[in-house]
Amino acid sequence: MSSYELDLITIGAGSAGVRASRIAAGHGARVAVVEEDRPGGTCVLRGCVPKKLLVYGAQFSAEVEDAVGFGWDDLDPAHNWGDLIATKNKELDRLAGIYTNLINNAGVTVLEGRGVVTGPHSVEVAGQTYTAERILIAVGGWPYMPDIPGLAEHAISSNEALDLPHRPDEVVIFGSGYIAVEFAGIFNGYGATTHLVYRADEPLRGFDSELRTAFAEAAAERGVILHPSTSIAEVTGDDDQKQVTLTDGTILTADVVMAATGRKPMTASLGLEDVGVAMQPNGAIKVDADSQTSVPSIYAIGDVTDRINLTPVAIAEGHAFADTFYGNMPRRADHSNVASAVFSMPPICSVGMSEDEARDTGMTPKVFAASFRAMKNTISGRAEKSLMKLIVDPDTDVVLGAHMMGPDAPEIIQGIAIAIKAGATKADFDATIGIHPTAAEEFVTMRTPR
Ligand code: NDP
């Protein structure tokens, strides 16, 4: 037994912190988790879950449009925003309750309040100091807004966007990353006039360039008003109406302005600098492959380390940490070939290398691509096309990347991600018989490289 009160104090009861804490406790460790909000963290309370619920609801308007082609007519449904937010919040309450039960049932003590690290083995919470052999930082990230006149004063972040009392009539979204394009789909789907303002020439930096172009076309076709290659110069106005001046001189008016300009690790005033924990310039905690910081007894997992900022990655890091240090099963989270989805409209999903990334390694990859109108759209009349791409190593035939924009892309790519993780070759894809008629079967029927 160590001389500390506890084996582990985790700061942050989000996806990563809860997983690490309860697995460690399951291995027999004495664990406490510190949380100033209710358990759940970004994903459950302010991110993935409420966002996806709003996405589900927003999709119905396009379904109603598509239904007309299938003989449904006189469809003019009204939407009750207040009901939606209330129902969504009820579901979040249920999930936060499940998180609380998971923690309690695992025998983990919850310390309510803000945790501050006061030494390599000590954490202060609500005026009381607790000691542990190890401290695990899992406090996540928080929306960041650039320093632009009027932006911080007038713009909301994704936190507030998930809980607006009224549906905006006209919304300006700033940025074109995951959050920006997902909320563009949400607000547009519920009928708001939606502007997307971004400094790049295409949205979704980092994704395959063809997907980015295809998405911009599809979003515009669905009614999102795109303002590429520009930025916000100034926001003025009052609670009801805002004026947004863009750097290209355009002036937009909107009742809601949303900044989706990235997230920063929440490391400020945690006491970490004082105990010598090394940080990146953006405030992310520097860690090694075992999630250990520069202070040997302090570890960090999830978005606060700014490795791959996705919930399942954070959970994998937390689980590996707990197994390694409390379960006598040393292992590391594997950050290779992690699939990620954008729940935009239409959705996008990617795993592995983009065509550009493959070229950057010096190879000339084989590229198999299909762009087609999904079967449903032949009757619905929707012009939107789906896009699928496979990036293949020309020497080994190994499939290096798979990319899709189109209905159900995240559901489809999850299966493809297993094949890629397992090292499947293009010949393995070719040997797989398709499921007909689906869009997914294109992934096993593309025969001719470009
Ligand atoms: P992203 O990093 O994805 O996008 C940030 C956007 O803000 C980019 O378009 C970027 O432009 C723009 N931006 C940043 N700084 C400025 C600036 N000073 N002026 C103008 N534009 C700026 O961040 P998000 O906030 O969308 O999401 C944060 C992270 O959360 C994601 O990276 C992802 O890891 C995670 N996430 C995952 C989701 C999922 O899995 N479905 C959903 C939501 C979030 P540019 O591209 O030109 O740099």
Coordinates of C-alpha atoms and ligand atoms in Angstrom, one line a residue:
M1 CA 0.0 0.0 0.0
S2 CA 1.3 3.5 -0.8
S3 CA 1.5 6.2 1.8
Y4 CA -1.1 8.3 -0.1
E5 CA -4.8 8.5 0.7
L6 CA -5.6 7.3 -2.8
D7 CA -4.0 5.5 -5.7
L8 CA -5.4 7.8 -8.3
I9 CA -7.1 11.2 -8.5
T10 CA -8.6 12.0 -11.8
I11 CA -9.5 15.6 -12.6
G12 CA -12.4 15.7 -15.0
A13 CA -15.4 13.3 -15.2
G14 CA -15.8 13.3 -19.0
S15 CA -15.6 10.3 -21.2
A16 CA -11.8 9.8 -20.7
G17 CA -11.7 10.5 -17.0
V18 CA -14.7 8.3 -16.2
R19 CA -13.3 5.4 -18.2
A20 CA -9.9 5.6 -16.7
S21 CA -11.3 5.9 -13.2
R22 CA -13.7 3.1 -13.2
I23 CA -11.4 0.7 -15.0
A24 CA -8.6 1.5 -12.5
A25 CA -11.1 1.0 -9.6
G26 CA -12.2 -2.3 -11.2
H27 CA -8.5 -3.4 -11.0
G28 CA -8.6 -2.7 -7.3
A29 CA -7.3 0.9 -7.1
R30 CA -8.6 3.5 -4.7
V31 CA -9.8 6.2 -7.0
A32 CA -11.5 9.6 -6.7
V33 CA -12.6 11.8 -9.6
V34 CA -12.9 15.5 -9.3
E35 CA -15.7 17.3 -11.3
E36 CA -17.1 20.8 -11.0
D37 CA -20.1 20.1 -13.3
R38 CA -22.2 17.0 -13.4
P39 CA -20.5 14.0 -14.9
G40 CA -20.5 13.5 -18.7
G41 CA -18.0 16.0 -20.0
T42 CA -18.0 17.6 -23.4
C43 CA -19.2 14.6 -25.4
V44 CA -22.3 13.9 -23.3
L45 CA -23.2 17.3 -22.1
R46 CA -22.0 19.8 -24.7
G47 CA -20.8 17.9 -27.8
C48 CA -21.3 14.6 -29.6
V49 CA -24.6 13.5 -28.0
P50 CA -26.7 16.7 -28.0
K51 CA -25.3 17.6 -31.4
K52 CA -26.2 14.2 -32.9
L53 CA -29.7 14.5 -31.4
L54 CA -30.2 17.9 -33.1
V55 CA -28.8 16.5 -36.3
Y56 CA -31.3 13.6 -36.3
G57 CA -34.1 16.2 -35.9
A58 CA -32.8 18.5 -38.6
Q59 CA -32.7 15.7 -41.2
F60 CA -36.5 15.4 -41.3
S61 CA -36.9 18.5 -43.4
A62 CA -34.9 17.0 -46.2
E63 CA -36.8 13.8 -45.8
V64 CA -40.0 15.7 -46.2
E65 CA -38.7 17.3 -49.4
D66 CA -37.6 13.9 -50.7
A67 CA -40.9 12.3 -49.8
V68 CA -42.8 14.3 -52.4
G69 CA -41.0 12.4 -55.2
F70 CA -42.4 9.2 -53.6
G71 CA -46.0 10.3 -53.8
W72 CA -46.4 12.0 -50.4
D73 CA -48.0 15.4 -50.9
D74 CA -49.4 18.2 -48.8
L75 CA -46.6 17.7 -46.3
D76 CA -46.1 21.0 -44.5
P77 CA -45.0 20.1 -41.0
A78 CA -44.4 22.8 -38.4
H79 CA -41.5 22.4 -36.0
N80 CA -41.5 23.2 -32.3
W81 CA -38.0 24.2 -31.2
G82 CA -38.9 24.4 -27.5
D83 CA -40.1 20.8 -27.5
L84 CA -36.9 19.7 -29.2
I85 CA -34.6 21.4 -26.7
A86 CA -36.6 20.2 -23.8
T87 CA -36.6 16.6 -25.0
K88 CA -32.9 16.7 -25.8
N89 CA -32.2 18.0 -22.3
K90 CA -34.3 15.3 -20.7
E91 CA -32.1 12.7 -22.6
L92 CA -29.0 14.5 -21.4
D93 CA -30.3 14.3 -17.8
R94 CA -30.8 10.5 -18.3
L95 CA -27.3 10.1 -19.6
A96 CA -25.7 12.2 -16.9
G97 CA -27.5 9.9 -14.4
I98 CA -26.1 6.8 -16.1
Y99 CA -22.6 8.3 -15.9
T100 CA -23.1 9.0 -12.1
N101 CA -24.2 5.4 -11.6
L102 CA -21.2 4.1 -13.6
I103 CA -18.9 6.0 -11.3
N104 CA -20.7 5.0 -8.1
N105 CA -21.0 1.4 -9.1
A106 CA -17.3 1.2 -9.8
G107 CA -16.6 2.4 -6.3
V108 CA -15.0 5.6 -7.4
T109 CA -15.4 8.6 -5.0
V110 CA -16.7 11.8 -6.6
L111 CA -15.2 15.0 -5.3
E112 CA -17.4 17.9 -6.3
G113 CA -15.6 21.2 -7.1
R114 CA -12.7 22.5 -9.1
G115 CA -9.5 20.5 -8.8
V116 CA -6.2 22.4 -8.6
V117 CA -2.9 20.5 -8.6
T118 CA -0.8 21.7 -5.7
G119 CA 2.0 19.2 -5.9
P120 CA 3.2 16.1 -7.8
H121 CA 0.9 14.0 -5.6
S122 CA -1.7 16.5 -4.3
V123 CA -4.9 18.1 -5.5
E124 CA -7.0 20.7 -3.7
V125 CA -10.8 20.5 -4.1
A126 CA -13.1 22.9 -2.3
G127 CA -10.5 23.9 0.2
Q128 CA -9.4 20.4 1.0
T129 CA -6.2 18.7 -0.1
Y130 CA -6.2 15.0 -1.2
T131 CA -3.1 13.0 -2.0
A132 CA -2.6 10.2 -4.5
E133 CA 0.2 8.2 -6.0
R134 CA -0.8 9.4 -9.4
I135 CA -2.8 12.3 -10.8
L136 CA -4.7 12.0 -14.1
I137 CA -5.7 15.2 -15.9
A138 CA -8.7 14.7 -18.1
V139 CA -10.3 18.2 -18.2
G140 CA -10.8 18.4 -22.0
G141 CA -11.1 21.5 -24.1
W142 CA -13.2 24.7 -24.4
P143 CA -14.3 26.8 -27.4
Y144 CA -11.8 29.3 -28.6
M145 CA -12.7 32.6 -30.3
P146 CA -10.1 34.7 -32.2
D147 CA -9.6 38.3 -31.0
I148 CA -11.9 40.1 -33.5
P149 CA -13.8 43.3 -32.6
G150 CA -17.2 42.4 -31.2
L151 CA -16.9 38.6 -31.7
A152 CA -16.5 37.6 -28.0
E153 CA -19.3 40.0 -27.1
H154 CA -21.8 39.0 -29.7
A155 CA -21.0 35.4 -30.8
I156 CA -22.1 32.2 -29.1
S157 CA -20.0 29.0 -29.1
S158 CA -21.3 25.5 -29.6
N159 CA -22.0 25.4 -25.9
E160 CA -24.8 27.9 -26.3
A161 CA -25.8 26.8 -29.8
L162 CA -27.0 23.5 -28.3
D163 CA -29.4 25.3 -26.0
L164 CA -30.8 28.2 -27.8
P165 CA -34.3 29.3 -26.5
H166 CA -35.5 30.0 -30.1
R167 CA -34.5 28.7 -33.5
P168 CA -32.5 31.5 -35.2
D169 CA -34.1 33.1 -38.3
E170 CA -30.7 34.0 -39.7
V171 CA -27.4 32.6 -38.4
V172 CA -23.8 33.4 -39.3
I173 CA -21.4 30.5 -38.5
F174 CA -17.7 31.4 -38.4
G175 CA -15.2 28.6 -39.3
S176 CA -15.4 25.5 -41.4
G177 CA -14.2 22.7 -39.2
Y178 CA -16.3 19.8 -37.7
I179 CA -18.4 22.0 -35.5
A180 CA -19.1 24.8 -38.0
V181 CA -20.3 22.5 -40.8
E182 CA -22.3 20.3 -38.4
F183 CA -24.2 23.3 -37.1
A184 CA -24.6 24.7 -40.6
G185 CA -26.5 21.5 -41.4
I186 CA -28.5 21.7 -38.1
F187 CA -29.6 25.3 -38.5
N188 CA -30.2 25.0 -42.2
G189 CA -32.2 21.8 -41.7
Y190 CA -34.5 23.5 -39.1
G191 CA -35.1 26.3 -41.6
A192 CA -32.8 29.1 -40.6
T193 CA -31.1 31.2 -43.3
T194 CA -27.5 29.9 -42.7
H195 CA -24.2 31.5 -43.6
L196 CA -20.9 29.8 -43.3
V197 CA -17.9 32.2 -43.2
Y198 CA -14.5 30.7 -43.5
R199 CA -11.0 31.8 -44.4
A200 CA -9.9 28.8 -46.4
D201 CA -11.0 28.3 -50.0
E202 CA -12.7 25.0 -49.1
P203 CA -14.3 23.8 -45.8
L204 CA -13.0 21.0 -43.6
R205 CA -9.2 21.4 -43.7
G206 CA -7.4 18.1 -43.4
F207 CA -10.0 16.1 -45.2
D208 CA -9.5 14.7 -48.7
S209 CA -9.6 17.6 -51.1
E210 CA -12.2 16.1 -53.4
L211 CA -14.5 15.5 -50.4
R212 CA -14.0 19.1 -49.4
T213 CA -15.1 20.4 -52.9
A214 CA -18.0 17.9 -53.1
F215 CA -19.2 18.9 -49.6
A216 CA -19.1 22.6 -50.4
E217 CA -21.3 22.0 -53.5
A218 CA -23.7 19.8 -51.6
A219 CA -24.0 22.2 -48.7
A220 CA -24.7 25.1 -51.1
E221 CA -27.3 23.0 -53.0
R222 CA -29.0 22.3 -49.6
G223 CA -29.2 26.0 -49.0
V224 CA -26.2 27.0 -46.9
I225 CA -24.8 30.3 -48.1
L226 CA -21.0 29.9 -48.3
H227 CA -18.6 32.7 -47.8
P228 CA -15.2 31.1 -48.6
S229 CA -11.8 32.8 -48.5
T230 CA -13.0 35.5 -46.1
S231 CA -13.1 36.2 -42.4
I232 CA -15.1 38.2 -39.9
A233 CA -13.7 41.8 -39.5
E234 CA -16.2 43.0 -36.9
V235 CA -19.5 42.2 -35.2
T236 CA -21.8 44.9 -33.9
G237 CA -25.4 45.0 -32.8
D238 CA -27.6 44.1 -29.9
D239 CA -29.2 41.0 -28.4
D240 CA -31.8 40.8 -31.2
Q241 CA -29.9 41.7 -34.4
K242 CA -26.2 41.7 -35.2
Q243 CA -24.3 43.1 -38.1
V244 CA -21.4 41.0 -39.3
T245 CA -18.8 42.7 -41.5
L246 CA -16.6 40.4 -43.4
T247 CA -13.0 41.1 -44.5
D248 CA -14.2 41.1 -48.2
G249 CA -16.6 44.0 -47.3
T250 CA -19.8 42.0 -47.3
I251 CA -22.2 42.9 -44.4
L252 CA -24.5 40.2 -43.1
T253 CA -27.3 40.6 -40.6
A254 CA -28.2 37.8 -38.2
D255 CA -30.0 37.1 -35.0
V256 CA -27.3 34.6 -34.0
V257 CA -23.6 34.6 -34.7
M258 CA -21.7 31.4 -33.8
A259 CA -18.0 31.1 -33.6
A260 CA -16.8 27.5 -34.3
T261 CA -13.1 28.5 -34.6
G262 CA -11.6 25.6 -32.7
R263 CA -11.1 24.5 -29.2
K264 CA -8.3 24.9 -26.7
P265 CA -7.2 22.6 -23.9
M266 CA -8.6 23.8 -20.5
T267 CA -5.4 23.9 -18.6
A268 CA -5.5 27.5 -17.3
S269 CA -5.5 27.8 -13.5
L270 CA -5.1 24.1 -12.9
G271 CA -1.8 24.7 -11.1
L272 CA 0.1 22.6 -13.7
E273 CA 2.8 25.2 -14.5
D274 CA 3.5 25.6 -10.8
V275 CA 4.3 21.9 -10.4
G276 CA 6.4 21.9 -13.6
V277 CA 4.1 20.1 -16.1
A278 CA 5.4 20.9 -19.6
M279 CA 2.9 22.3 -22.0
Q280 CA 2.6 23.1 -25.7
P281 CA 2.3 26.7 -26.8
N282 CA -1.5 26.2 -27.2
G283 CA -1.9 25.0 -23.6
A284 CA -2.0 21.3 -24.4
I285 CA -0.2 19.1 -21.9
K286 CA 2.8 17.3 -23.3
V287 CA 2.6 13.6 -22.8
D288 CA 4.5 10.5 -23.9
A289 CA 3.0 7.3 -25.4
D290 CA 1.9 6.2 -21.9
S291 CA 0.2 9.6 -21.4
Q292 CA 2.8 10.5 -18.8
T293 CA 3.7 14.2 -18.4
S294 CA 7.0 15.8 -17.6
V295 CA 6.2 15.2 -13.9
P296 CA 6.4 11.4 -13.5
S297 CA 3.4 11.1 -11.2
I298 CA 1.1 13.2 -13.4
Y299 CA -0.6 11.8 -16.5
A300 CA -3.0 13.4 -19.0
I301 CA -5.5 11.9 -21.5
G302 CA -8.1 13.2 -23.9
D303 CA -8.5 16.6 -25.5
V304 CA -6.3 18.3 -22.9
T305 CA -3.4 16.6 -24.6
D306 CA -4.5 17.7 -28.1
R307 CA -3.5 14.4 -29.8
I308 CA -6.6 13.2 -31.7
N309 CA -9.5 15.1 -30.2
L310 CA -12.2 12.5 -30.5
T311 CA -14.2 10.8 -27.7
P312 CA -13.3 7.2 -28.6
V313 CA -9.6 8.1 -28.7
A314 CA -9.9 9.7 -25.3
I315 CA -11.6 6.7 -23.9
A316 CA -9.0 4.4 -25.5
E317 CA -6.2 6.5 -23.8
G318 CA -8.0 6.3 -20.5
H319 CA -8.6 2.6 -20.6
A320 CA -4.9 1.9 -21.7
F321 CA -3.7 4.1 -18.8
A322 CA -5.8 2.2 -16.2
D323 CA -4.9 -1.3 -17.6
T324 CA -1.2 -0.3 -17.7
F325 CA -0.8 1.1 -14.2
Y326 CA -3.5 -0.7 -12.2
G327 CA -4.3 -3.9 -14.1
N328 CA -0.7 -5.1 -14.8
M329 CA -1.5 -5.1 -18.5
P330 CA 0.9 -2.6 -20.1
R331 CA -0.6 -1.3 -23.3
R332 CA -0.9 2.0 -25.3
A333 CA -3.7 3.6 -27.1
D334 CA -3.2 3.1 -30.9
H335 CA -3.6 6.4 -32.7
S336 CA -3.2 5.0 -36.2
N337 CA -6.0 4.8 -38.7
V338 CA -8.6 6.4 -36.5
A339 CA -11.8 7.0 -38.4
S340 CA -13.6 10.2 -38.0
A341 CA -17.0 11.4 -39.0
V342 CA -18.5 14.8 -39.6
F343 CA -22.2 14.7 -39.0
S344 CA -22.8 17.4 -41.6
M345 CA -25.6 17.2 -44.2
P346 CA -24.6 15.2 -46.1
P347 CA -22.3 13.4 -43.7
I348 CA -18.7 12.7 -44.3
C349 CA -16.4 10.0 -42.9
S350 CA -12.8 9.2 -43.5
V351 CA -10.3 6.7 -42.3
G352 CA -6.6 6.5 -43.1
M353 CA -4.7 8.6 -45.6
S354 CA -6.2 11.2 -47.9
E355 CA -5.0 11.2 -51.5
D356 CA -2.8 14.3 -50.7
E357 CA -1.3 12.6 -47.6
A358 CA -0.4 9.5 -49.6
R359 CA 1.3 11.7 -52.3
D360 CA 3.1 13.6 -49.6
T361 CA 4.9 10.3 -48.6
G362 CA 6.4 10.3 -52.1
M363 CA 4.2 7.6 -53.6
T364 CA 1.8 7.8 -56.5
P365 CA -1.2 6.0 -54.9
K366 CA -3.8 4.2 -56.9
V367 CA -7.0 6.1 -56.5
F368 CA -10.4 4.4 -56.9
A369 CA -13.3 6.8 -56.9
A370 CA -17.0 6.8 -57.5
S371 CA -19.3 9.7 -57.7
F372 CA -23.0 8.9 -58.1
R373 CA -26.5 9.9 -57.3
A374 CA -27.8 7.6 -54.6
M375 CA -30.7 5.4 -55.7
K376 CA -33.1 7.3 -53.4
N377 CA -32.3 10.5 -55.2
T378 CA -33.3 9.2 -58.6
I379 CA -36.9 9.4 -57.4
S380 CA -36.6 12.1 -54.8
G381 CA -35.2 14.4 -57.5
R382 CA -32.4 15.6 -55.2
A383 CA -29.4 16.3 -57.4
E384 CA -26.9 15.6 -54.6
K385 CA -24.2 13.1 -55.4
S386 CA -22.4 10.8 -53.1
L387 CA -18.6 10.4 -53.3
M388 CA -16.5 7.4 -52.3
K389 CA -12.7 7.0 -52.6
L390 CA -10.2 4.4 -51.8
I391 CA -6.5 5.2 -51.7
V392 CA -4.3 2.2 -52.4
D393 CA -0.5 1.6 -52.0
P394 CA 0.7 0.8 -55.6
D395 CA 3.4 -1.5 -54.4
T396 CA 1.7 -3.5 -51.6
D397 CA -1.9 -3.2 -52.7
V398 CA -2.8 -2.3 -49.1
V399 CA -5.8 0.1 -48.8
L400 CA -4.4 3.2 -47.1
G401 CA -7.5 5.3 -46.9
A402 CA -11.3 5.3 -47.4
H403 CA -13.4 8.4 -47.7
M404 CA -17.0 9.0 -48.2
M405 CA -19.6 11.8 -48.4
G406 CA -23.1 10.7 -48.6
P407 CA -26.0 9.3 -46.6
D408 CA -24.9 6.9 -43.8
A409 CA -21.2 7.5 -44.5
P410 CA -20.2 7.2 -40.8
E411 CA -22.1 3.9 -40.5
I412 CA -20.5 2.6 -43.6
I413 CA -16.9 3.7 -42.9
Q414 CA -17.0 2.1 -39.4
G415 CA -16.9 -1.3 -41.1
I416 CA -14.3 -0.3 -43.7
A417 CA -12.2 1.0 -40.8
I418 CA -11.9 -2.6 -39.5
A419 CA -10.7 -3.8 -42.8
I420 CA -8.1 -1.0 -43.0
K421 CA -7.0 -1.6 -39.5
A422 CA -6.5 -5.3 -40.3
G423 CA -4.3 -4.3 -43.3
A424 CA -6.8 -5.3 -46.0
T425 CA -5.6 -5.1 -49.6
K426 CA -7.5 -3.9 -52.6
A427 CA -7.7 -7.6 -53.7
D428 CA -9.5 -8.3 -50.4
F429 CA -12.0 -5.6 -51.1
D430 CA -12.5 -7.0 -54.6
A431 CA -13.0 -10.5 -53.3
T432 CA -15.8 -9.3 -51.0
I433 CA -19.3 -9.6 -52.6
G434 CA -21.4 -6.5 -52.3
I435 CA -24.7 -6.1 -50.6
H436 CA -27.2 -5.0 -53.2
P437 CA -28.7 -2.5 -53.6
T438 CA -26.7 -0.3 -51.3
A439 CA -24.3 2.6 -51.7
A440 CA -21.8 0.8 -49.5
E441 CA -21.3 -1.9 -52.2
E442 CA -19.4 0.7 -54.3
F443 CA -16.5 0.1 -51.9
V444 CA -16.2 -3.4 -53.2
T445 CA -17.0 -2.9 -56.8
M446 CA -14.7 0.0 -57.9
R447 CA -12.3 -1.8 -60.3
T448 CA -10.5 0.8 -62.4
P449 CA -8.0 3.2 -60.8
R450 CA -7.8 6.7 -62.1
Ligands
NDP1 P1 -11.6 22.6 -36.0 O1 -10.2 22.7 -35.7 O2 -12.1 21.4 -36.7 O3 -12.0 23.8 -37.0 C1 -11.7 25.1 -36.6 C2 -12.1 26.1 -37.7 O4 -11.9 27.4 -37.2 C3 -11.4 25.9 -39.0 O5 -12.2 26.1 -40.1 C4 -10.3 27.1 -38.9 O6 -9.9 27.5 -40.1 C5 -11.1 28.1 -38.2 N1 -10.3 29.1 -37.5 C6 -9.5 28.9 -36.4 N2 -8.9 30.0 -36.0 C7 -9.4 31.0 -36.8 C8 -9.1 32.4 -37.0 N3 -8.3 33.0 -36.1 N4 -9.8 33.1 -37.9 C9 -10.6 32.4 -38.7 N5 -10.9 31.1 -38.7 C10 -10.3 30.4 -37.8 O7 -12.4 22.9 -34.7 P2 -13.9 22.7 -34.2 O8 -14.1 23.8 -33.3 O9 -14.8 22.6 -35.4 O10 -13.8 21.4 -33.5 C11 -12.8 21.1 -32.5 C12 -12.4 19.7 -32.5 O11 -13.5 18.9 -31.9 C13 -12.3 19.0 -33.9 O12 -11.0 19.2 -34.4 C14 -12.6 17.6 -33.6 O13 -11.4 17.0 -33.2 C15 -13.5 17.7 -32.5 N6 -14.9 17.4 -33.0 C16 -15.2 16.2 -33.5 C17 -16.5 16.0 -34.0 C18 -16.8 14.7 -34.6 O14 -16.1 13.8 -34.4 N7 -17.9 14.6 -35.4 C19 -17.5 17.0 -33.9 C20 -17.1 18.2 -33.3 C21 -15.8 18.4 -32.9 P3 -8.7 26.8 -41.0 O15 -9.3 25.5 -41.4 O16 -8.5 27.8 -42.1 O17 -7.6 26.7 -40.0

